[in-house]
Every structure is written in C-alpha cells, then in structure tokens.
Coordinates of C-alpha atoms in Angstrom, one line a residue:
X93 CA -4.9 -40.0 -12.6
X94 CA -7.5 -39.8 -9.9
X95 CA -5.5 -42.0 -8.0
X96 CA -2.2 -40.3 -7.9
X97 CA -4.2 -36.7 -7.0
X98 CA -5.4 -38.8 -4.2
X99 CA -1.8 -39.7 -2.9
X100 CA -1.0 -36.5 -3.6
X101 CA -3.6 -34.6 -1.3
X102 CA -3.0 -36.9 1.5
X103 CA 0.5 -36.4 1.1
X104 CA -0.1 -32.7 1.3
X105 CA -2.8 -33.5 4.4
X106 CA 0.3 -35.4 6.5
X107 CA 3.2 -32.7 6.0
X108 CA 0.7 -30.0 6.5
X109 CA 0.1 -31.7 9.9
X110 CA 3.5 -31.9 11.0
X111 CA 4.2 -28.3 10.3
X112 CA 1.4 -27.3 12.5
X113 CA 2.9 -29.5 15.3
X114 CA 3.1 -27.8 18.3
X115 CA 6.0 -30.2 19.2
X116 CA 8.1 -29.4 15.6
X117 CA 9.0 -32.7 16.2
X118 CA 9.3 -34.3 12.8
X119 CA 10.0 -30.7 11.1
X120 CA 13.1 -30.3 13.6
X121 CA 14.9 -33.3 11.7
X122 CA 14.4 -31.8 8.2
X123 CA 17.4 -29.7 8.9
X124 CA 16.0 -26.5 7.2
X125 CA 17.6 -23.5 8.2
X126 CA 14.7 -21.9 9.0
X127 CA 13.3 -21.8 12.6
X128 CA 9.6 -22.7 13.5
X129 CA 8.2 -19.2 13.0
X130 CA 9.7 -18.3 9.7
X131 CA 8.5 -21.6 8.6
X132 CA 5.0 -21.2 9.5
X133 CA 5.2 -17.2 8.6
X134 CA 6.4 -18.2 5.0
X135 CA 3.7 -21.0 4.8
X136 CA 0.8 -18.3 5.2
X137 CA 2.6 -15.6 2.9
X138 CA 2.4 -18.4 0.4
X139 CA -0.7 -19.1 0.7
X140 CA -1.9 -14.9 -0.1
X141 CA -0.4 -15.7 -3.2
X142 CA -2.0 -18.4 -3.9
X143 CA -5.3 -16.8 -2.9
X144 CA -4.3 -13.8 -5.7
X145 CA -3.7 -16.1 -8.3
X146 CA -7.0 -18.8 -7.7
X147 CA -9.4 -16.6 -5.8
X148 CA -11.9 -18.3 -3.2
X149 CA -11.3 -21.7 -5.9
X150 CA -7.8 -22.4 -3.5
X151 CA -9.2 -21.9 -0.6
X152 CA -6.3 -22.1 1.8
X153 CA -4.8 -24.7 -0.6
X154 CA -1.9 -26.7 1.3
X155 CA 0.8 -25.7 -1.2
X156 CA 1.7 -23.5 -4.5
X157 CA 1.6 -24.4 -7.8
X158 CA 4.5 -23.5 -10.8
X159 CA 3.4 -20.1 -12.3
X160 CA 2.3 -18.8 -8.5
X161 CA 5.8 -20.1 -7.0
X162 CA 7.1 -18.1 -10.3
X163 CA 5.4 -14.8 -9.3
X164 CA 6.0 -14.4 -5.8
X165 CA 10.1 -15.5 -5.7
X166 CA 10.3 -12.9 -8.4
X167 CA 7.8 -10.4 -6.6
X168 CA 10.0 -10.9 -3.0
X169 CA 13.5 -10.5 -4.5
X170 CA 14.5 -14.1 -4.3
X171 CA 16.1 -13.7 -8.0
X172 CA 19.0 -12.9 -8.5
X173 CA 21.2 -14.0 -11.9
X174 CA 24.5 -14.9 -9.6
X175 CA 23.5 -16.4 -6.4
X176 CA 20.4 -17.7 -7.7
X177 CA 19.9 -18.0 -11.7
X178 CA 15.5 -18.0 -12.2
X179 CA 16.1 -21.3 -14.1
X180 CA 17.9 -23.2 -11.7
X181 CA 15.4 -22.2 -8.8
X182 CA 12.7 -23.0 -11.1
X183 CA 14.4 -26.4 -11.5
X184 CA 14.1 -26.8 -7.7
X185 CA 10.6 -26.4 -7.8
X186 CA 10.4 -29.1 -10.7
X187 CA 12.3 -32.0 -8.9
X188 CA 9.8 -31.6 -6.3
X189 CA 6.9 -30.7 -7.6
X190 CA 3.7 -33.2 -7.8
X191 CA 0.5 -33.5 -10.1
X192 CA -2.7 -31.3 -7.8
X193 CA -6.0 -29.9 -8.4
X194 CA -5.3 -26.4 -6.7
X195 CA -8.4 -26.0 -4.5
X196 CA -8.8 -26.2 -0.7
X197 CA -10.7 -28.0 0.9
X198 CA -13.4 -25.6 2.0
X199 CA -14.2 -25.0 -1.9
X200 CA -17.2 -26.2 -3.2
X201 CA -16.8 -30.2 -3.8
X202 CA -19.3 -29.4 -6.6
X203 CA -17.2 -27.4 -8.7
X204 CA -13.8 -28.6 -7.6
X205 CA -13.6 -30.5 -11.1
X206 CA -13.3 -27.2 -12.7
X207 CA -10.1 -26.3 -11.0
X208 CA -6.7 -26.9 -12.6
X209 CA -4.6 -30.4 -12.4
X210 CA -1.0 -28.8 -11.9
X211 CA 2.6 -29.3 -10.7
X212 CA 2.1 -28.3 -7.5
X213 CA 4.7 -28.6 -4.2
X214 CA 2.9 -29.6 -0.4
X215 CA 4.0 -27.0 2.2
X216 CA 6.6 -29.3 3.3
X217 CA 8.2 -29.4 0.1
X218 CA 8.2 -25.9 -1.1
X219 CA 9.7 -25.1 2.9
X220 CA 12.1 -27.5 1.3
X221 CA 12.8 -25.5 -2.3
X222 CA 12.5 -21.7 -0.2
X223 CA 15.4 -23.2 2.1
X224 CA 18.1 -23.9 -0.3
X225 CA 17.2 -20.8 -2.4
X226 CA 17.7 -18.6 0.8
X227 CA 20.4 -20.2 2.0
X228 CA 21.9 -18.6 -1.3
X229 CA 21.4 -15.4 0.1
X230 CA 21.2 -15.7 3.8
X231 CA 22.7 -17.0 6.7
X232 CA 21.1 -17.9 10.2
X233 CA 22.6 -14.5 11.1
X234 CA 21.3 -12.3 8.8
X235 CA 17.6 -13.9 7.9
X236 CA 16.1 -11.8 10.2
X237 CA 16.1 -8.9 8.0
X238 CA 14.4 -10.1 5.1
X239 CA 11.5 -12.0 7.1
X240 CA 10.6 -8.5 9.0
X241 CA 10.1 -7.0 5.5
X242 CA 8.4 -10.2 3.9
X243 CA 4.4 -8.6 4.7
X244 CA 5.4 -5.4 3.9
X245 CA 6.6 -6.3 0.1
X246 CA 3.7 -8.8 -0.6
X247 CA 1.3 -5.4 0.5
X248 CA 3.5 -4.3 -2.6
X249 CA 2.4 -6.8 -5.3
X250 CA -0.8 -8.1 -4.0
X251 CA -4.4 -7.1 -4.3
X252 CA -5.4 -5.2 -1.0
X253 CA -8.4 -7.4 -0.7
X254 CA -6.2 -10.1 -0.2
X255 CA -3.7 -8.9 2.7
X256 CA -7.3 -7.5 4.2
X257 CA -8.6 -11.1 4.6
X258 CA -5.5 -12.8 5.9
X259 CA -5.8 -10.2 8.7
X260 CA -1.9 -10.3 9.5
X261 CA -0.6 -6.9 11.0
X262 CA 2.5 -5.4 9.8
X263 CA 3.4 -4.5 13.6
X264 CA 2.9 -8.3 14.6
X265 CA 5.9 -9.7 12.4
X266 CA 7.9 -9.5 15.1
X267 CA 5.1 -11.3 17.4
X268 CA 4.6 -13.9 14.7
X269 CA 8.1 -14.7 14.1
X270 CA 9.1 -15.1 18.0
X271 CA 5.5 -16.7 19.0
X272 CA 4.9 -19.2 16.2
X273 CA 1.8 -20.4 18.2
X274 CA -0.1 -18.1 17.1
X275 CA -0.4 -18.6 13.8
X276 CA -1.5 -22.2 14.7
X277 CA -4.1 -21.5 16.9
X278 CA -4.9 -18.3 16.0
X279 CA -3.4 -14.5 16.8
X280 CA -6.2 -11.5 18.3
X281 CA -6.9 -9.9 14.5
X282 CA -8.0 -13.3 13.4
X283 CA -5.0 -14.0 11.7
X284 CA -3.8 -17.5 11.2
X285 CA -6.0 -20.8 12.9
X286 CA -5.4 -24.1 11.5
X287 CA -7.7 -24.0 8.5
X288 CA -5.2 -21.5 6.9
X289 CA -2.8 -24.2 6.6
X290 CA -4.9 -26.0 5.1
X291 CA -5.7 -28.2 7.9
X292 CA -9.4 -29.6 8.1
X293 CA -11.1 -27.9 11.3
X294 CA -14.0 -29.6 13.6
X295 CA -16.8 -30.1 12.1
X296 CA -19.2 -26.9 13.0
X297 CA -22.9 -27.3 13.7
X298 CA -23.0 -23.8 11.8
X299 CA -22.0 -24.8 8.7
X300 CA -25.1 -27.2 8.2
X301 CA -28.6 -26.9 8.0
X302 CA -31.4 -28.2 10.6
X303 CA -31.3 -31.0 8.0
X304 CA -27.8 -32.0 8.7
X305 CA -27.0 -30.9 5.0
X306 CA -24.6 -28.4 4.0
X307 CA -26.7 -25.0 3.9
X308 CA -26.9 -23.2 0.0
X309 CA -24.0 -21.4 -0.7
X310 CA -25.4 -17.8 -1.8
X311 CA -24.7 -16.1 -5.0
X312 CA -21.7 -13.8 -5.4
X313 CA -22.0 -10.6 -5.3
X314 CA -20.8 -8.3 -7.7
X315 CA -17.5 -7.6 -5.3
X316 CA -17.0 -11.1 -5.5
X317 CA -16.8 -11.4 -8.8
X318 CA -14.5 -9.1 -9.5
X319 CA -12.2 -10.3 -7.0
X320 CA -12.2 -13.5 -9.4
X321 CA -11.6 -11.3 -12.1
X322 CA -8.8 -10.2 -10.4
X323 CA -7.5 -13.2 -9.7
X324 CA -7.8 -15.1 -13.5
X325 CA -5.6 -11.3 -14.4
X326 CA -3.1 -12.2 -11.8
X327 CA -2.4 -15.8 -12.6
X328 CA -2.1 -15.4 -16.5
X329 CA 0.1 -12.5 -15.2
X330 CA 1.9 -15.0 -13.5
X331 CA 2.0 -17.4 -16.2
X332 CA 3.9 -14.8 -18.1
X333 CA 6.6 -15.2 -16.4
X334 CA 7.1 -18.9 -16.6
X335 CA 11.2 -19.1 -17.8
X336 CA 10.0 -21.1 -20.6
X337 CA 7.5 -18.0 -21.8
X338 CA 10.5 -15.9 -21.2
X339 CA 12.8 -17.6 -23.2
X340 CA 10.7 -17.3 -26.3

C-alpha cells in the first residue's frame, strides 16, 4: 500500500541518516563487525549496483532490492556452498527485506510511479545481512583483504559507465577505508557527498528556474539511452539468478 511505502522510505531516510553520522553514534551499538569505513565503503559499492541494474530511475536509492542483492554477492565472491549456502543468505535478505519503489529521490517525481514496488532492504539493514554473511568468512583480522579488492572486482562485473560516475579511485581504497569522512562530505575526485547515500542535500538555487519551479529536464541523448538499455539487460540478468529461477 501507499501507506506502508511511506513508512518504508522514511524508514530508509532515518537509518540512512545515522550511517552518515559523523558521531557513529547509533551505528556503534549495532554491533556489526564492520568498522565505520567499510560500512560506508560497502554502502556506496552497493549503490553502483544498483545504479547497473535501475539506471538514472534509482538514483542513489538508499538500499538494494532482491535480484540486485542476488547479483552482486554472487559477482563479489560472497557464495560459497559450505560457509555460506546462496539459499540461506538469500533467506537473510528475505527476513529483512521490506515492500519499496526503487527510485531515489532525485528521480523525476513524474515518473516515479513507473518504477518497481519490491522487496527491498534500507542501508542499515542490508549492513545488517552483509555482516553475518561475512562474518562467515572473515574475521576482524583478516577483513582487510577482501575490502581493498572490493572496487577492483565490481570494475569486473559492472558497466564502465558506471564505476566512471561514482568517481571512486582504486588508489583511494585505502584513503576511504581509514578516512571514512570523506565519503560523507565528499573526497577530491568528487567521489562520495551525502546525496550518494541517499540523503536529501540543501536545496540549490540552481536546480530551479527564475520562476522558483524546477527547470525542464532535457531529452536524453542517445548515450543515455543506451545506458538504460544497459541497465533493463543487467537487471533481468540479475533476475536470472534468483535461487528460485535456479532451482527450476
């Protein structure tokens, strides 16, 4: 219902606002394994997936839905048929997931009724459902490893396009990790900044008209369009890999 997608997205506003609390202080007492860095790494490497699978429509959409969460634990080798059955971390996903229409909030209100209404998980709880699955494989020891090469596998299963407009540097990992800040307020590339957590910026006198209204948004271009393409490819991709399409 309208109603619940409403509780939903200011669900998803609130949790997106205490990860991008400078203080941590909320996220410290969700006893994650994962320090403030990782956390707030593996919220934006989320988010290029979800930008591959819903194009421009997601925006920087405060969460992941089912077949994108799918795709990219496969795609970053958190899969494996001992410590961590695809079923079971599917299952994870499920207990927490809630109803969502996947678009952010700087997509066009006009057209936001044409985006999916999906299982989705808020930040907060997919942080939740990536803990326990890497705690299946990690420890606070030997995480390290695995974050350092977390941009340099996505480059491996993502449209370049995509990495290209998240502006995150392969030779800043170590930055990012270790200075968390700047993906909150925003690292020298242009990388990170609150709106790609999905939290609503100022108000900008630039984004309006002398009018006060919202100025026209301007056709796409032919390079737009087949980055939408692209991304309708990836997600019934995605889909395809659903346990319940693999189990038939």
């Amino acid at each position: 219902s309208k109603e619940e997608e409403r509780t939903n997205r200011s669900h998803n506003d609130k949790t997106c606002a205490y990860l991008t609390d400078r203080s941590w202080r909320t996220a410290s007492k969700a006893s994650w394994m994962l320090n403030r860095g990782e956390v707030l790494f593996l919220c934006l490497i989320s988010n290029l997936w979800m930008r591959a699978s819903h194009g421009t429509s997601a925006g920087n959409y405060p969460g992941i839905d089912r077949p994108t969460f799918c795709r990219m634990i496969l795609d970053i080798g958190l899969v494996d048929q001992v410590k961590v059955p695809y079923f079971w971390a599917v299952s994870l996903f499920d207990e927490a997931a809630r109803i969502g229409r996947c678009c952010g909030r700087e997509s066009d209100t006009a057209m936001a009724h044409l985006t999916p209404v999906l299982p989705t998980l808020s930040r907060w709880s997919m942080i939740g459902v990536l803990d326990t699955i890497l705690r299946m494989h990690f420890t606070v020891f030997n995480k390290g490893k695995f974050f350092q090469s977390l941009l340099a596998i996505t480059k491996v299963h993502l449209p370049p396009h995509v990495i290209q407009e998240s502006c995150l540097q392969e030779e800043m990992v170590s930055k990012y990790l270790h200075d968390p800040d700047i993906l909150v307020v925003g690292g020298p590339n242009g990388e990170g900044g609150l709106e790609r957590f999905g939290v609503k910026a100022p108000a900008s006198d630039e984004k309006e008209g002398s009018s006060g209204r919202p100025n026209a948004v301007a056709d796409p271009s032919e390079d737009d369009m087949q980055k939408e393409q692209a991304a309708r490819d990836f997600y019934c991709r995605a889909m395809l890999v659903e346990p319940e399409v693999l189990n038939l």
